[in-house]
């Protein structure tokens, strides 16, 4: 297989691998086929002669993140196996950014998005079948993403990426309003059926990020009209999605009441009660950081550098002593708190810095290469939405979400996007 073929296989395989395991009873080691593919592509990457400044910046982020983490792990006596597992969980995606940017051309990127837009339609029909005939609900209602708790986080990731893609396609005149509206409606219904309430917040965030990306000193009337049109369309979809959610899940009608919304944001993980594990409260999205700082990062050194790479890791084969004792407090349910406990404030800032680097790069290139706005808008919007996802859950640590997400933000580092002046194909749908 060519490098492009392996990348495409990696993306599609990771979408369905959980379905193969949870629904068709494939062995769990099928999860690790992705590691073999990444290793093969890494070997191909080493032989690549062209390395840009942007590639070096990504490598610097990666090296600083892991070198400090490994040093702290060695000081704290973390086992070699756990260190390797920690490097694997984050390092594969750092490496994947460079792999995708090196080997994917614009034609391949167009093909991937075309296939994903059609896949989400097919997946919706599978979800409706599961809902109507199999009686599956909530987190388990994931179609080809697999019938398991938490599978909807992968659906949320692909939906926000395809939302960004469709809005970028409309804004750059690659797709008309009818097709854009059709695909966004499918995405909206998918999230409503799957009870992904947070998607409708992300939808508004995507539109606001678009405003920031296209904003410059000379904003034309046409851009203003287009932005306002997208904003109104997004608000309409949000209202429609709320109605669909209320139909499939009647209890959702009260969700936006202040007391219920606050309870949802502040309650313990998967519980409306305050629970403790070995004297430490179970975390939620807002308290996870203070819990990590108060109970684990108790001095300045630990606050800055964490407890070391692998110190809070786990797998089906092994588990760190810290995770075995305190895993129940659900710190690993959110990516940034997990990074905070292992790599400290430095690790969290490096993660944020990498995403912001992509966003700033996209904004700069938009002025220089307006004909590439479609690709740059997708990557720039997705990078900032990734920050939101990392606060909300840990989806970007898992294969079914991570490889697709990092492929998309890698578009901004592609040589063709940055330098090739040839006109792109105007429409493919």
Short mmCIF file of C-alpha atoms in Angstrom, two decimals:
data_model
loop_
_atom_site.label_atom_id
_atom_site.label_comp_id
_atom_site.label_asym_id
_atom_site.label_seq_id
_atom_site.Cartn_x
_atom_site.Cartn_y
_atom_site.Cartn_z
CA UNK A 1 0.00 0.00 0.00
CA UNK A 2 1.07 3.55 -0.66
CA UNK A 3 1.39 6.01 2.22
CA UNK A 4 -1.85 7.71 1.16
CA UNK A 5 -3.63 4.34 1.03
CA UNK A 6 -2.41 3.47 4.53
CA UNK A 7 -3.59 6.82 5.89
CA UNK A 8 -7.03 6.37 4.35
CA UNK A 9 -7.25 2.82 5.69
CA UNK A 10 -6.23 4.06 9.13
CA UNK A 11 -9.03 6.62 9.22
CA UNK A 12 -11.81 4.30 8.04
CA UNK A 13 -10.61 1.35 10.11
CA UNK A 14 -10.61 3.39 13.31
CA UNK A 15 -14.17 4.51 12.69
CA UNK A 16 -15.45 0.91 12.67
CA UNK A 17 -12.95 -0.96 14.88
CA UNK A 18 -15.02 -0.46 18.05
CA UNK A 19 -18.04 -1.84 16.17
CA UNK A 20 -16.02 -4.90 15.17
CA UNK A 21 -15.06 -5.50 18.79
CA UNK A 22 -18.23 -4.54 20.68
CA UNK A 23 -20.87 -5.77 18.17
CA UNK A 24 -19.15 -8.49 16.14
CA UNK A 25 -17.00 -9.84 19.01
CA UNK A 26 -13.64 -9.40 17.29
CA UNK A 27 -10.67 -9.77 19.67
CA UNK A 28 -9.66 -6.59 21.55
CA UNK A 29 -6.19 -6.69 20.01
CA UNK A 30 -7.76 -5.41 16.78
CA UNK A 31 -7.47 -2.01 18.49
CA UNK A 32 -3.70 -2.22 18.04
CA UNK A 33 -3.66 -2.73 14.28
CA UNK A 34 -3.53 1.06 14.16
CA UNK A 35 -0.19 1.07 15.97
CA UNK A 36 1.30 -1.18 13.29
CA UNK A 37 0.05 1.14 10.54
CA UNK A 38 1.44 4.18 12.33
CA UNK A 39 4.82 2.46 12.74
CA UNK A 40 4.97 1.57 9.04
CA UNK A 41 4.18 5.17 8.09
CA UNK A 42 6.74 6.44 10.60
CA UNK A 43 9.40 4.37 8.83
CA UNK A 44 8.28 5.85 5.51
CA UNK A 45 8.39 9.32 7.10
CA UNK A 46 11.99 8.93 8.23
CA UNK A 47 13.02 8.54 4.61
CA UNK A 48 11.23 11.72 3.60
CA UNK A 49 13.71 14.35 2.47
CA UNK A 50 11.56 17.46 2.96
CA UNK A 51 11.16 18.85 6.48
CA UNK A 52 9.67 22.31 6.92
CA UNK A 53 9.98 24.76 9.81
CA UNK A 54 6.44 23.83 10.85
CA UNK A 55 7.41 20.16 11.07
CA UNK A 56 10.34 21.07 13.30
CA UNK A 57 8.01 23.12 15.53
CA UNK A 58 5.71 20.11 16.00
CA UNK A 59 8.73 17.91 16.80
CA UNK A 60 9.91 20.48 19.37
CA UNK A 61 6.50 20.45 21.06
CA UNK A 62 6.61 16.65 21.12
CA UNK A 63 10.17 16.40 22.44
CA UNK A 64 9.65 18.98 25.19
CA UNK A 65 6.42 17.25 26.24
CA UNK A 66 7.95 13.79 26.48
CA UNK A 67 11.50 14.56 27.60
CA UNK A 68 10.28 16.45 30.67
CA UNK A 69 7.65 13.77 31.32
CA UNK A 70 10.19 10.95 31.10
CA UNK A 71 12.66 12.73 33.41
CA UNK A 72 9.95 13.25 36.04
CA UNK A 73 8.85 9.61 35.62
CA UNK A 74 12.39 8.38 36.19
CA UNK A 75 12.66 10.49 39.35
CA UNK A 76 9.34 9.12 40.64
CA UNK A 77 10.17 5.51 39.77
CA UNK A 78 7.46 4.98 37.14
CA UNK A 79 7.89 1.65 35.37
CA UNK A 80 9.35 1.55 31.87
CA UNK A 81 6.23 -0.17 30.49
CA UNK A 82 3.95 2.61 31.77
CA UNK A 83 6.27 5.29 30.35
CA UNK A 84 6.18 3.60 26.94
CA UNK A 85 2.39 3.36 27.11
CA UNK A 86 2.11 7.06 27.95
CA UNK A 87 4.38 7.92 25.03
CA UNK A 88 2.29 5.72 22.77
CA UNK A 89 -1.04 7.29 23.79
CA UNK A 90 -0.01 10.86 23.00
CA UNK A 91 3.06 10.45 20.81
CA UNK A 92 1.28 8.55 18.04
CA UNK A 93 -0.92 11.58 17.36
CA UNK A 94 1.96 14.07 17.41
CA UNK A 95 3.75 11.88 14.88
CA UNK A 96 0.52 11.51 12.89
CA UNK A 97 0.35 15.27 12.32
CA UNK A 98 3.64 15.15 10.42
CA UNK A 99 2.73 11.90 8.63
CA UNK A 100 -0.56 13.31 7.35
CA UNK A 101 0.95 16.64 6.34
CA UNK A 102 3.76 14.91 4.44
CA UNK A 103 1.84 12.30 2.47
CA UNK A 104 -1.70 13.60 1.92
CA UNK A 105 -2.28 15.74 -1.16
CA UNK A 106 -5.36 17.86 -1.84
CA UNK A 107 -6.95 15.19 -4.02
CA UNK A 108 -6.74 12.67 -1.18
CA UNK A 109 -8.14 15.18 1.30
CA UNK A 110 -11.12 15.89 -0.99
CA UNK A 111 -11.76 12.16 -1.32
CA UNK A 112 -11.66 11.61 2.45
CA UNK A 113 -14.20 14.34 3.16
CA UNK A 114 -16.45 13.15 0.35
CA UNK A 115 -16.49 9.63 1.79
CA UNK A 116 -17.04 10.86 5.36
CA UNK A 117 -20.01 13.02 4.34
CA UNK A 118 -21.68 10.00 2.75
CA UNK A 119 -20.67 7.72 5.62
CA UNK A 120 -22.45 9.90 8.19
CA UNK A 121 -25.69 9.48 6.19
CA UNK A 122 -25.36 5.68 6.19
CA UNK A 123 -24.46 5.71 9.87
CA UNK A 124 -27.61 7.70 10.70
CA UNK A 125 -29.79 5.01 9.13
CA UNK A 126 -27.97 2.35 11.16
CA UNK A 127 -28.54 4.42 14.31
CA UNK A 128 -32.25 4.78 13.54
CA UNK A 129 -32.48 1.00 13.08
CA UNK A 130 -30.76 0.52 16.44
CA UNK A 131 -33.12 3.03 18.08
CA UNK A 132 -36.39 1.71 16.61
CA UNK A 133 -35.83 -2.04 16.33
CA UNK A 134 -33.09 -2.80 18.88
CA UNK A 135 -34.15 -0.30 21.56
CA UNK A 136 -30.63 1.08 21.99
CA UNK A 137 -30.41 4.52 23.63
CA UNK A 138 -28.03 7.27 24.74
CA UNK A 139 -24.26 6.57 24.73
CA UNK A 140 -24.73 3.12 23.22
CA UNK A 141 -26.56 4.37 20.13
CA UNK A 142 -23.55 4.85 17.84
CA UNK A 143 -24.15 2.96 14.59
CA UNK A 144 -20.88 1.78 13.06
CA UNK A 145 -18.90 3.42 15.88
CA UNK A 146 -19.85 0.54 18.18
CA UNK A 147 -22.41 -0.21 20.85
CA UNK A 148 -20.51 0.77 23.98
CA UNK A 149 -20.71 3.49 26.61
CA UNK A 150 -18.83 6.61 25.52
CA UNK A 151 -18.94 5.79 21.82
CA UNK A 152 -20.89 8.98 21.18
CA UNK A 153 -17.72 11.00 21.87
CA UNK A 154 -16.32 9.69 18.57
CA UNK A 155 -19.56 10.61 16.79
CA UNK A 156 -19.34 14.09 18.28
CA UNK A 157 -15.79 14.46 16.96
CA UNK A 158 -16.60 13.43 13.39
CA UNK A 159 -19.74 15.61 13.45
CA UNK A 160 -17.91 18.78 14.47
CA UNK A 161 -15.23 18.08 11.85
CA UNK A 162 -17.81 17.57 9.10
CA UNK A 163 -19.70 20.65 10.30
CA UNK A 164 -16.50 22.66 9.91
CA UNK A 165 -15.93 21.10 6.49
CA UNK A 166 -19.42 21.89 5.22
CA UNK A 167 -19.36 25.47 6.47
CA UNK A 168 -15.90 25.93 4.92
CA UNK A 169 -17.13 24.42 1.63
CA UNK A 170 -20.09 26.81 1.55
CA UNK A 171 -18.00 29.83 2.52
CA UNK A 172 -15.37 29.09 -0.14
CA UNK A 173 -18.09 28.50 -2.80
CA UNK A 174 -17.23 24.83 -3.26
CA UNK A 175 -20.73 23.73 -2.30
CA UNK A 176 -24.16 25.27 -2.68
CA UNK A 177 -26.61 26.09 0.09
CA UNK A 178 -28.86 23.09 -0.59
CA UNK A 179 -26.12 20.45 -0.30
CA UNK A 180 -24.58 22.23 2.66
CA UNK A 181 -27.96 22.39 4.38
CA UNK A 182 -28.62 18.74 3.63
CA UNK A 183 -25.35 17.49 5.13
CA UNK A 184 -25.61 19.77 8.17
CA UNK A 185 -29.16 18.59 8.76
CA UNK A 186 -27.98 14.96 8.70
CA UNK A 187 -25.27 15.83 11.21
CA UNK A 188 -27.77 17.69 13.38
CA UNK A 189 -30.20 14.75 13.41
CA UNK A 190 -27.34 12.33 14.16
CA UNK A 191 -26.36 14.30 17.26
CA UNK A 192 -29.98 14.66 18.35
CA UNK A 193 -30.68 10.91 18.05
CA UNK A 194 -27.42 10.18 19.89
CA UNK A 195 -28.30 12.74 22.60
CA UNK A 196 -25.12 14.75 22.01
CA UNK A 197 -26.40 17.96 23.60
CA UNK A 198 -23.01 19.64 23.56
CA UNK A 199 -22.85 19.55 19.74
CA UNK A 200 -25.25 22.47 19.50
CA UNK A 201 -22.92 24.55 21.66
CA UNK A 202 -20.02 23.51 19.42
CA UNK A 203 -22.02 24.48 16.33
CA UNK A 204 -22.28 28.07 17.53
CA UNK A 205 -18.59 27.99 18.52
CA UNK A 206 -17.64 26.84 15.00
CA UNK A 207 -19.47 29.80 13.46
CA UNK A 208 -17.82 32.25 15.87
CA UNK A 209 -14.38 30.77 15.11
CA UNK A 210 -15.13 31.26 11.40
CA UNK A 211 -15.74 34.96 12.08
CA UNK A 212 -12.34 35.25 13.75
CA UNK A 213 -10.55 33.43 10.93
CA UNK A 214 -12.00 35.49 8.08
CA UNK A 215 -11.90 38.80 9.92
CA UNK A 216 -9.38 41.27 8.52
CA UNK A 217 -9.05 45.03 8.01
CA UNK A 218 -10.95 44.96 4.71
CA UNK A 219 -14.09 42.95 5.26
CA UNK A 220 -16.31 43.06 2.18
CA UNK A 221 -20.09 43.28 2.24
CA UNK A 222 -20.32 39.83 0.66
CA UNK A 223 -18.28 38.29 3.49
CA UNK A 224 -20.49 39.96 6.10
CA UNK A 225 -23.64 38.68 4.37
CA UNK A 226 -22.20 35.19 4.10
CA UNK A 227 -21.18 35.13 7.76
CA UNK A 228 -24.57 36.38 8.89
CA UNK A 229 -26.26 33.78 6.69
CA UNK A 230 -24.18 31.00 8.23
CA UNK A 231 -24.93 32.32 11.73
CA UNK A 232 -28.68 32.37 11.10
CA UNK A 233 -28.50 28.92 9.55
CA UNK A 234 -26.59 27.62 12.57
CA UNK A 235 -29.15 29.07 14.97
CA UNK A 236 -31.94 27.49 12.94
CA UNK A 237 -30.22 24.10 13.08
CA UNK A 238 -29.77 24.50 16.84
CA UNK A 239 -33.49 25.13 17.30
CA UNK A 240 -34.39 22.17 15.06
CA UNK A 241 -31.90 19.97 16.91
CA UNK A 242 -33.44 20.96 20.24
CA UNK A 243 -36.87 19.93 18.99
CA UNK A 244 -35.57 16.59 17.69
CA UNK A 245 -33.74 15.93 20.95
CA UNK A 246 -36.92 16.71 22.88
CA UNK A 247 -38.83 14.22 20.71
CA UNK A 248 -36.39 11.33 21.12
CA UNK A 249 -35.56 12.18 24.73
CA UNK A 250 -38.49 14.00 26.42
CA UNK A 251 -36.45 14.59 29.57
CA UNK A 252 -34.24 16.95 27.56
CA UNK A 253 -36.99 19.61 27.47
CA UNK A 254 -35.92 20.84 30.91
CA UNK A 255 -32.18 20.71 30.16
CA UNK A 256 -31.72 24.46 29.71
CA UNK A 257 -33.34 25.34 33.02
CA UNK A 258 -30.64 27.03 35.09
CA UNK A 259 -30.73 24.58 38.01
CA UNK A 260 -30.67 21.48 35.79
CA UNK A 261 -27.91 22.88 33.56
CA UNK A 262 -25.75 23.76 36.58
CA UNK A 263 -26.33 20.29 38.04
CA UNK A 264 -25.22 18.72 34.73
CA UNK A 265 -22.02 20.78 34.65
CA UNK A 266 -21.05 20.38 38.30
CA UNK A 267 -22.26 16.96 39.39
CA UNK A 268 -19.84 14.07 39.90
CA UNK A 269 -18.91 12.00 36.88
CA UNK A 270 -21.93 9.92 35.76
CA UNK A 271 -23.69 10.70 39.04
CA UNK A 272 -25.90 13.41 40.50
CA UNK A 273 -24.50 12.72 43.98
CA UNK A 274 -21.16 13.69 45.51
CA UNK A 275 -19.10 10.51 45.74
CA UNK A 276 -15.60 9.83 47.01
CA UNK A 277 -12.93 7.29 46.07
CA UNK A 278 -10.40 6.73 48.85
CA UNK A 279 -11.16 10.15 50.27
CA UNK A 280 -11.00 12.07 46.97
CA UNK A 281 -14.19 13.40 45.32
CA UNK A 282 -15.21 12.13 41.91
CA UNK A 283 -14.49 14.83 39.35
CA UNK A 284 -16.57 16.68 36.79
CA UNK A 285 -15.62 18.96 33.91
CA UNK A 286 -15.33 22.02 36.14
CA UNK A 287 -13.78 20.51 39.29
CA UNK A 288 -11.28 18.07 37.75
CA UNK A 289 -8.47 20.66 37.67
CA UNK A 290 -8.86 21.78 41.29
CA UNK A 291 -9.05 18.14 42.43
CA UNK A 292 -5.82 17.27 40.60
CA UNK A 293 -4.03 20.31 42.01
CA UNK A 294 -5.32 19.91 45.56
CA UNK A 295 -4.80 16.16 45.99
CA UNK A 296 -1.98 15.22 43.59
CA UNK A 297 0.13 18.22 42.52
CA UNK A 298 0.80 19.37 46.05
CA UNK A 299 4.00 21.37 45.50
CA UNK A 300 5.34 23.77 42.85
CA UNK A 301 7.53 21.14 41.15
CA UNK A 302 4.61 18.75 40.70
CA UNK A 303 2.30 21.56 39.61
CA UNK A 304 4.73 22.58 36.87
CA UNK A 305 5.83 19.13 35.65
CA UNK A 306 3.25 16.66 36.96
CA UNK A 307 3.86 13.17 38.29
CA UNK A 308 5.47 11.88 35.10
CA UNK A 309 4.47 10.26 31.82
CA UNK A 310 2.63 7.00 32.52
CA UNK A 311 1.92 7.75 36.18
CA UNK A 312 -1.86 7.72 35.69
CA UNK A 313 -2.03 5.36 32.70
CA UNK A 314 -4.03 2.18 32.30
CA UNK A 315 -4.89 -0.47 29.70
CA UNK A 316 -6.54 -3.89 29.55
CA UNK A 317 -3.10 -5.39 30.24
CA UNK A 318 -1.67 -3.24 33.02
CA UNK A 319 -2.42 -0.27 35.24
CA UNK A 320 -0.37 2.22 37.23
CA UNK A 321 -0.60 2.04 41.02
CA UNK A 322 -2.03 5.57 41.12
CA UNK A 323 -4.74 4.80 38.59
CA UNK A 324 -5.58 1.52 40.31
CA UNK A 325 -6.24 3.39 43.54
CA UNK A 326 -7.81 6.60 42.19
CA UNK A 327 -8.99 5.79 38.65
CA UNK A 328 -12.57 5.88 39.89
CA UNK A 329 -12.44 9.67 40.38
CA UNK A 330 -12.68 9.88 36.56
CA UNK A 331 -9.76 12.23 35.88
CA UNK A 332 -9.07 10.21 32.70
CA UNK A 333 -12.56 11.12 31.46
CA UNK A 334 -11.22 14.52 30.39
CA UNK A 335 -8.02 15.00 28.42
CA UNK A 336 -6.59 18.18 29.97
CA UNK A 337 -6.92 17.03 33.62
CA UNK A 338 -5.23 13.76 32.63
CA UNK A 339 -2.39 15.67 30.99
CA UNK A 340 -2.23 17.95 34.04
CA UNK A 341 -1.74 15.10 36.50
CA UNK A 342 0.98 13.45 34.37
CA UNK A 343 2.75 16.43 32.76
CA UNK A 344 1.73 19.41 34.87
CA UNK A 345 0.98 22.92 33.67
CA UNK A 346 3.80 22.64 31.13
CA UNK A 347 2.08 19.69 29.44
CA UNK A 348 -1.29 21.42 29.29
CA UNK A 349 0.30 24.59 27.86
CA UNK A 350 2.13 22.56 25.21
CA UNK A 351 -1.15 20.95 24.13
CA UNK A 352 -2.83 24.34 23.97
CA UNK A 353 0.19 25.81 22.20
CA UNK A 354 0.13 23.17 19.47
CA UNK A 355 -3.54 23.80 18.67
CA UNK A 356 -3.06 27.56 18.75
CA UNK A 357 -0.03 27.21 16.46
CA UNK A 358 -2.26 25.50 13.88
CA UNK A 359 -4.95 28.16 14.24
CA UNK A 360 -2.52 31.08 13.88
CA UNK A 361 -0.88 29.38 10.90
CA UNK A 362 -4.26 29.03 9.19
CA UNK A 363 -5.18 32.64 9.81
CA UNK A 364 -1.88 33.89 8.34
CA UNK A 365 -2.09 31.63 5.29
CA UNK A 366 -5.69 32.67 4.57
CA UNK A 367 -4.48 36.14 3.60
CA UNK A 368 -1.63 34.78 1.51
CA UNK A 369 -3.44 31.93 -0.27
CA UNK A 370 -7.18 32.78 -0.43
CA UNK A 371 -7.71 30.03 -3.04
CA UNK A 372 -6.91 27.53 -0.28
CA UNK A 373 -9.48 28.96 2.12
CA UNK A 374 -11.50 25.73 2.11
CA UNK A 375 -8.64 23.69 3.59
CA UNK A 376 -7.38 26.40 5.93
CA UNK A 377 -10.83 27.11 7.37
CA UNK A 378 -11.39 23.42 8.11
CA UNK A 379 -8.04 23.04 9.88
CA UNK A 380 -8.26 26.35 11.76
CA UNK A 381 -11.80 25.81 13.04
CA UNK A 382 -11.10 22.19 14.01
CA UNK A 383 -7.98 23.18 15.98
CA UNK A 384 -9.93 25.52 18.27
CA UNK A 385 -12.86 23.13 18.59
CA UNK A 386 -10.26 20.54 19.67
CA UNK A 387 -9.47 22.70 22.71
CA UNK A 388 -13.17 22.62 23.63
CA UNK A 389 -13.37 18.84 23.12
CA UNK A 390 -10.36 18.29 25.39
CA UNK A 391 -12.14 20.17 28.17
CA UNK A 392 -15.39 18.28 27.59
CA UNK A 393 -14.08 14.69 27.31
CA UNK A 394 -11.07 12.53 26.41
CA UNK A 395 -12.14 11.67 22.85
CA UNK A 396 -8.87 12.85 21.30
CA UNK A 397 -6.93 10.23 23.27
CA UNK A 398 -8.70 7.35 21.51
CA UNK A 399 -8.19 5.95 18.02
CA UNK A 400 -11.71 6.45 16.69
CA UNK A 401 -11.48 10.22 17.24
CA UNK A 402 -7.80 11.05 17.44
CA UNK A 403 -6.51 9.96 14.04
CA UNK A 404 -9.24 11.80 12.16
CA UNK A 405 -8.87 14.96 14.24
CA UNK A 406 -5.08 15.16 13.85
CA UNK A 407 -5.33 14.40 10.14
CA UNK A 408 -7.63 17.40 9.74
CA UNK A 409 -5.45 19.89 11.61
CA UNK A 410 -2.41 18.56 9.72
CA UNK A 411 -3.93 19.94 6.50
CA UNK A 412 -2.62 23.38 7.46
CA UNK A 413 0.96 22.06 7.35
CA UNK A 414 0.59 20.37 3.97
CA UNK A 415 3.10 21.54 1.38
CA UNK A 416 0.36 21.83 -1.25
CA UNK A 417 -1.81 24.03 0.96
CA UNK A 418 1.06 26.35 1.81
CA UNK A 419 2.86 26.65 -1.50
CA UNK A 420 0.99 25.16 -4.46
CA UNK A 421 -0.72 27.95 -6.45
CA UNK A 422 -2.74 25.72 -8.76
CA UNK A 423 -6.50 26.10 -8.63
CA UNK A 424 -8.30 23.43 -6.65
CA UNK A 425 -11.21 21.41 -7.94
CA UNK A 426 -14.27 23.58 -7.38
CA UNK A 427 -16.78 20.97 -6.29
CA UNK A 428 -16.80 17.27 -5.68
CA UNK A 429 -20.32 16.68 -4.38
#
